[in-house]
Amino acid sequence: MAHSHHEHDYLPAMGRDRLLPLYDPFTWLLGAPRVHRRLVELAAIEPGHRVLEIGCGTGNLALRAHRMHPDAELVGIDPDPLALARARRKAERAGRPVRFDQGKAGELPYPDESVDRVLSAFMFHHLDDAEKHRALAEIRRVLRPGGQLHLVDIAGHHGGGFRHRMARSEYLRDNAGEGIPDRMREAGLTDVRTGERGRLRTTFYRASRS
């Protein structure tokens, strides 16, 4: 899920379609499996929950969530058809009944109050400010009362030179400091919490729908 690219109105995994085969090994080297596992743990998914991953890419987080919670219903959404095709092949090979839909965070094709948990990993910083607001409004719309958003991303709760580099980036600066929690509250989400800070400048966030 991302800002514009000359070939698409979204950013493909790894930036270009032809680099998609490198996406999984690259994210593995960066430690994504550990981050995904922790995000799923924090989400406290229960049997029967409907869980939506936004910006699912090649499906790694959604598939891990189903491995950890096989009694939950997992759905991933992403605008990239090539990444989705890879995600579906993985699910079929693993025998995991995870559904992958094509769509964008700001236009979710799901009914109001139909989801118990929304997960997002390293997608939010690809959205510009208007897209962030649309995505969070849509997340609030599809969450059931008491449902939760669990998000991990590159964020500005890290000091030093990294924060200054974020401030120079059109997309990353929106994540600096309280940028993500503030936008969650503006969207009408409640009980907004900034949680653990991990390696690779990541921060975990949680918000609820009342």
C-alpha positions as YAML, in Angstrom:
chain: A
units: angstrom
residues:
- id: 1
  name: MET
  ca: [0.00, 0.00, 0.00]
- id: 2
  name: ALA
  ca: [1.69, 3.15, -0.98]
- id: 3
  name: HIS
  ca: [2.22, 6.41, -2.70]
- id: 4
  name: SER
  ca: [2.16, 6.75, -6.46]
- id: 5
  name: HIS
  ca: [4.53, 4.99, -8.78]
- id: 6
  name: HIS
  ca: [4.86, 5.71, -12.49]
- id: 7
  name: GLU
  ca: [3.47, 2.29, -13.43]
- id: 8
  name: HIS
  ca: [0.73, 2.07, -10.79]
- id: 9
  name: ASP
  ca: [-1.33, 4.11, -8.36]
- id: 10
  name: TYR
  ca: [0.33, 2.12, -5.55]
- id: 11
  name: LEU
  ca: [3.90, 1.18, -4.65]
- id: 12
  name: PRO
  ca: [4.70, -2.45, -5.52]
- id: 13
  name: ALA
  ca: [6.63, -4.57, -3.05]
- id: 14
  name: MET
  ca: [10.33, -3.65, -3.36]
- id: 15
  name: GLY
  ca: [9.28, -0.62, -5.45]
- id: 16
  name: ARG
  ca: [9.14, -2.36, -8.83]
- id: 17
  name: ASP
  ca: [7.26, -5.39, -10.10]
- id: 18
  name: ARG
  ca: [10.41, -7.14, -11.31]
- id: 19
  name: LEU
  ca: [11.95, -7.01, -7.82]
- id: 20
  name: LEU
  ca: [9.06, -8.89, -6.17]
- id: 21
  name: PRO
  ca: [11.02, -12.19, -5.91]
- id: 22
  name: LEU
  ca: [13.48, -10.38, -3.62]
- id: 23
  name: TYR
  ca: [10.80, -9.15, -1.21]
- id: 24
  name: ASP
  ca: [10.52, -12.17, 1.08]
- id: 25
  name: PRO
  ca: [14.27, -12.79, 1.53]
- id: 26
  name: PHE
  ca: [14.87, -9.07, 2.02]
- id: 27
  name: THR
  ca: [12.24, -8.72, 4.75]
- id: 28
  name: TRP
  ca: [13.43, -11.95, 6.38]
- id: 29
  name: LEU
  ca: [16.94, -10.53, 6.62]
- id: 30
  name: LEU
  ca: [15.53, -7.38, 8.21]
- id: 31
  name: GLY
  ca: [13.86, -9.42, 10.95]
- id: 32
  name: ALA
  ca: [10.24, -9.12, 9.81]
- id: 33
  name: PRO
  ca: [9.25, -12.60, 11.11]
- id: 34
  name: ARG
  ca: [10.13, -11.59, 14.68]
- id: 35
  name: VAL
  ca: [8.20, -8.33, 14.36]
- id: 36
  name: HIS
  ca: [5.20, -10.13, 12.87]
- id: 37
  name: ARG
  ca: [5.15, -12.67, 15.68]
- id: 38
  name: ARG
  ca: [5.21, -9.94, 18.31]
- id: 39
  name: LEU
  ca: [2.45, -7.96, 16.59]
- id: 40
  name: VAL
  ca: [0.21, -11.04, 16.56]
- id: 41
  name: GLU
  ca: [0.97, -11.70, 20.24]
- id: 42
  name: LEU
  ca: [0.00, -8.14, 21.14]
- id: 43
  name: ALA
  ca: [-3.25, -8.39, 19.17]
- id: 44
  name: ALA
  ca: [-4.63, -11.02, 21.59]
- id: 45
  name: ILE
  ca: [-6.66, -12.72, 18.86]
- id: 46
  name: GLU
  ca: [-9.41, -15.03, 20.11]
- id: 47
  name: PRO
  ca: [-11.10, -18.05, 18.49]
- id: 48
  name: GLY
  ca: [-13.73, -16.88, 16.01]
- id: 49
  name: HIS
  ca: [-12.25, -13.43, 15.57]
- id: 50
  name: ARG
  ca: [-12.26, -11.97, 12.08]
- id: 51
  name: VAL
  ca: [-8.81, -10.46, 11.51]
- id: 52
  name: LEU
  ca: [-7.95, -8.12, 8.63]
- id: 53
  name: GLU
  ca: [-4.40, -7.32, 7.59]
- id: 54
  name: ILE
  ca: [-4.09, -4.10, 5.59]
- id: 55
  name: GLY
  ca: [-1.20, -3.90, 3.14]
- id: 56
  name: CYS
  ca: [-0.63, -7.65, 3.31]
- id: 57
  name: GLY
  ca: [1.86, -7.83, 0.42]
- id: 58
  name: THR
  ca: [2.95, -11.43, -0.08]
- id: 59
  name: GLY
  ca: [0.97, -12.61, 2.94]
- id: 60
  name: ASN
  ca: [3.62, -13.30, 5.54]
- id: 61
  name: LEU
  ca: [1.90, -11.60, 8.49]
- id: 62
  name: ALA
  ca: [-1.57, -12.97, 7.74]
- id: 63
  name: LEU
  ca: [-0.21, -16.49, 7.34]
- id: 64
  name: ARG
  ca: [1.75, -16.24, 10.58]
- id: 65
  name: ALA
  ca: [-1.36, -14.99, 12.38]
- id: 66
  name: HIS
  ca: [-3.30, -18.01, 11.13]
- id: 67
  name: ARG
  ca: [-0.53, -20.39, 12.21]
- id: 68
  name: MET
  ca: [-0.69, -18.89, 15.69]
- id: 69
  name: HIS
  ca: [-4.52, -18.67, 15.74]
- id: 70
  name: PRO
  ca: [-5.98, -21.33, 13.43]
- id: 71
  name: ASP
  ca: [-9.48, -20.81, 14.89]
- id: 72
  name: ALA
  ca: [-9.59, -17.19, 13.67]
- id: 73
  name: GLU
  ca: [-10.67, -16.00, 10.22]
- id: 74
  name: LEU
  ca: [-7.81, -14.22, 8.44]
- id: 75
  name: VAL
  ca: [-8.20, -11.84, 5.50]
- id: 76
  name: GLY
  ca: [-5.45, -9.81, 3.84]
- id: 77
  name: ILE
  ca: [-5.90, -6.87, 1.48]
- id: 78
  name: ASP
  ca: [-3.39, -5.18, -0.82]
- id: 79
  name: PRO
  ca: [-3.55, -3.29, -4.13]
- id: 80
  name: ASP
  ca: [-0.69, -5.25, -5.75]
- id: 81
  name: PRO
  ca: [-2.03, -8.20, -7.79]
- id: 82
  name: LEU
  ca: [1.40, -9.79, -8.20]
- id: 83
  name: ALA
  ca: [2.05, -9.80, -4.45]
- id: 84
  name: LEU
  ca: [-1.44, -11.18, -3.86]
- id: 85
  name: ALA
  ca: [-0.87, -14.00, -6.34]
- id: 86
  name: ARG
  ca: [2.25, -14.96, -4.39]
- id: 87
  name: ALA
  ca: [0.34, -14.76, -1.09]
- id: 88
  name: ARG
  ca: [-2.39, -17.04, -2.43]
- id: 89
  name: ARG
  ca: [0.15, -19.60, -3.62]
- id: 90
  name: LYS
  ca: [1.77, -19.61, -0.17]
- id: 91
  name: ALA
  ca: [-1.57, -20.11, 1.54]
- id: 92
  name: GLU
  ca: [-2.45, -22.98, -0.79]
- id: 93
  name: ARG
  ca: [0.90, -24.69, -0.27]
- id: 94
  name: ALA
  ca: [0.59, -24.31, 3.50]
- id: 95
  name: GLY
  ca: [-3.02, -25.46, 3.56]
- id: 96
  name: ARG
  ca: [-4.06, -22.22, 5.27]
- id: 97
  name: PRO
  ca: [-7.59, -20.91, 4.54]
- id: 98
  name: VAL
  ca: [-6.47, -17.28, 4.44]
- id: 99
  name: ARG
  ca: [-8.27, -15.07, 1.92]
- id: 100
  name: PHE
  ca: [-6.42, -12.35, 0.03]
- id: 101
  name: ASP
  ca: [-8.41, -9.50, -1.53]
- id: 102
  name: GLN
  ca: [-7.30, -6.71, -3.85]
- id: 103
  name: GLY
  ca: [-8.03, -3.23, -2.57]
- id: 104
  name: LYS
  ca: [-6.71, -0.16, -0.79]
- id: 105
  name: ALA
  ca: [-6.65, 0.88, 2.84]
- id: 106
  name: GLY
  ca: [-8.69, 4.00, 2.12]
- id: 107
  name: GLU
  ca: [-11.48, 2.09, 0.33]
- id: 108
  name: LEU
  ca: [-12.01, -1.13, 2.27]
- id: 109
  name: PRO
  ca: [-14.60, -3.41, 0.59]
- id: 110
  name: TYR
  ca: [-16.02, -4.69, 3.88]
- id: 111
  name: PRO
  ca: [-19.23, -3.93, 5.80]
- id: 112
  name: ASP
  ca: [-19.38, -1.64, 8.80]
- id: 113
  name: GLU
  ca: [-18.50, -3.26, 12.13]
- id: 114
  name: SER
  ca: [-17.41, -6.55, 10.55]
- id: 115
  name: VAL
  ca: [-13.84, -7.02, 11.87]
- id: 116
  name: ASP
  ca: [-12.48, -7.77, 15.36]
- id: 117
  name: ARG
  ca: [-8.81, -6.99, 14.74]
- id: 118
  name: VAL
  ca: [-6.95, -4.98, 12.11]
- id: 119
  name: LEU
  ca: [-3.23, -5.60, 11.70]
- id: 120
  name: SER
  ca: [-0.75, -3.48, 9.77]
- id: 121
  name: ALA
  ca: [3.02, -3.89, 9.51]
- id: 122
  name: PHE
  ca: [5.29, -1.40, 7.74]
- id: 123
  name: MET
  ca: [2.54, -0.12, 5.46]
- id: 124
  name: PHE
  ca: [1.54, 3.14, 7.09]
- id: 125
  name: HIS
  ca: [4.69, 5.10, 6.23]
- id: 126
  name: HIS
  ca: [4.01, 4.53, 2.52]
- id: 127
  name: LEU
  ca: [0.82, 6.61, 2.71]
- id: 128
  name: ASP
  ca: [0.71, 10.38, 2.41]
- id: 129
  name: ASP
  ca: [-1.15, 12.37, 5.04]
- id: 130
  name: ALA
  ca: [-4.52, 12.33, 3.26]
- id: 131
  name: GLU
  ca: [-4.21, 8.59, 2.64]
- id: 132
  name: LYS
  ca: [-3.39, 7.99, 6.31]
- id: 133
  name: HIS
  ca: [-6.55, 9.84, 7.36]
- id: 134
  name: ARG
  ca: [-8.70, 7.90, 4.87]
- id: 135
  name: ALA
  ca: [-7.20, 4.58, 5.94]
- id: 136
  name: LEU
  ca: [-7.77, 5.20, 9.65]
- id: 137
  name: ALA
  ca: [-11.35, 6.34, 9.02]
- id: 138
  name: GLU
  ca: [-11.98, 3.12, 7.09]
- id: 139
  name: ILE
  ca: [-10.36, 1.02, 9.80]
- id: 140
  name: ARG
  ca: [-12.63, 2.58, 12.41]
- id: 141
  name: ARG
  ca: [-15.65, 1.96, 10.18]
- id: 142
  name: VAL
  ca: [-15.00, -1.76, 9.73]
- id: 143
  name: LEU
  ca: [-14.01, -2.45, 13.34]
- id: 144
  name: ARG
  ca: [-16.68, -3.83, 15.62]
- id: 145
  name: PRO
  ca: [-17.23, -2.02, 18.93]
- id: 146
  name: GLY
  ca: [-14.42, -3.23, 21.16]
- id: 147
  name: GLY
  ca: [-12.33, -4.16, 18.13]
- id: 148
  name: GLN
  ca: [-8.68, -3.14, 17.96]
- id: 149
  name: LEU
  ca: [-6.11, -1.88, 15.48]
- id: 150
  name: HIS
  ca: [-2.56, -3.14, 16.02]
- id: 151
  name: LEU
  ca: [0.04, -1.36, 13.92]
- id: 152
  name: VAL
  ca: [3.82, -1.48, 13.74]
- id: 153
  name: ASP
  ca: [5.85, 0.90, 11.64]
- id: 154
  name: ILE
  ca: [8.95, 3.00, 11.33]
- id: 155
  name: ALA
  ca: [8.28, 5.80, 13.74]
- id: 156
  name: GLY
  ca: [9.67, 8.94, 15.30]
- id: 157
  name: HIS
  ca: [9.91, 7.72, 18.88]
- id: 158
  name: HIS
  ca: [13.61, 7.23, 18.25]
- id: 159
  name: GLY
  ca: [15.96, 10.13, 18.73]
- id: 160
  name: GLY
  ca: [19.20, 11.28, 17.19]
- id: 161
  name: GLY
  ca: [19.93, 11.57, 13.51]
- id: 162
  name: PHE
  ca: [17.21, 9.12, 12.52]
- id: 163
  name: ARG
  ca: [14.47, 11.48, 13.65]
- id: 164
  name: HIS
  ca: [16.03, 14.31, 11.64]
- id: 165
  name: ARG
  ca: [16.16, 12.07, 8.55]
- id: 166
  name: MET
  ca: [12.48, 11.26, 9.05]
- id: 167
  name: ALA
  ca: [11.63, 14.95, 9.20]
- id: 168
  name: ARG
  ca: [13.11, 15.44, 5.72]
- id: 169
  name: SER
  ca: [10.94, 12.71, 4.17]
- id: 170
  name: GLU
  ca: [7.47, 13.68, 2.92]
- id: 171
  name: TYR
  ca: [6.07, 10.32, 3.99]
- id: 172
  name: LEU
  ca: [8.11, 9.49, 7.09]
- id: 173
  name: ARG
  ca: [7.65, 12.87, 8.76]
- id: 174
  name: ASP
  ca: [3.98, 12.04, 9.37]
- id: 175
  name: ASN
  ca: [5.15, 9.16, 11.57]
- id: 176
  name: ALA
  ca: [7.41, 11.32, 13.72]
- id: 177
  name: GLY
  ca: [6.70, 11.79, 17.41]
- id: 178
  name: GLU
  ca: [2.96, 11.56, 18.11]
- id: 179
  name: GLY
  ca: [2.05, 11.61, 14.42]
- id: 180
  name: ILE
  ca: [0.48, 8.15, 14.31]
- id: 181
  name: PRO
  ca: [-1.37, 8.34, 17.68]
- id: 182
  name: ASP
  ca: [-2.68, 11.83, 16.83]
- id: 183
  name: ARG
  ca: [-4.10, 10.61, 13.52]
- id: 184
  name: MET
  ca: [-5.67, 7.61, 15.24]
- id: 185
  name: ARG
  ca: [-7.49, 9.92, 17.67]
- id: 186
  name: GLU
  ca: [-8.55, 12.25, 14.86]
- id: 187
  name: ALA
  ca: [-10.17, 9.25, 13.15]
- id: 188
  name: GLY
  ca: [-12.27, 8.61, 16.27]
- id: 189
  name: LEU
  ca: [-10.28, 5.66, 17.60]
- id: 190
  name: THR
  ca: [-9.95, 5.44, 21.38]
- id: 191
  name: ASP
  ca: [-7.61, 3.98, 24.00]
- id: 192
  name: VAL
  ca: [-4.69, 4.87, 21.75]
- id: 193
  name: ARG
  ca: [-1.41, 3.53, 23.09]
- id: 194
  name: THR
  ca: [2.20, 3.73, 21.99]
- id: 195
  name: GLY
  ca: [3.79, 0.45, 22.98]
- id: 196
  name: GLU
  ca: [7.07, -1.31, 22.54]
- id: 197
  name: ARG
  ca: [9.90, 0.04, 20.47]
- id: 198
  name: GLY
  ca: [11.81, -2.54, 18.53]
- id: 199
  name: ARG
  ca: [14.92, -2.84, 16.44]
- id: 200
  name: LEU
  ca: [15.07, -1.20, 13.00]
- id: 201
  name: ARG
  ca: [13.40, 1.95, 14.40]
- id: 202
  name: THR
  ca: [10.02, 0.29, 14.80]
- id: 203
  name: THR
  ca: [7.24, 1.20, 17.22]
- id: 204
  name: PHE
  ca: [4.10, -0.78, 18.06]
- id: 205
  name: TYR
  ca: [0.75, 1.03, 18.41]
- id: 206
  name: ARG
  ca: [-2.71, 0.00, 19.55]
- id: 207
  name: ALA
  ca: [-6.09, 1.68, 19.25]
- id: 208
  name: SER
  ca: [-9.69, 0.60, 19.79]
- id: 209
  name: ARG
  ca: [-13.15, 1.35, 18.55]
- id: 210
  name: SER
  ca: [-15.51, 2.18, 21.40]
...
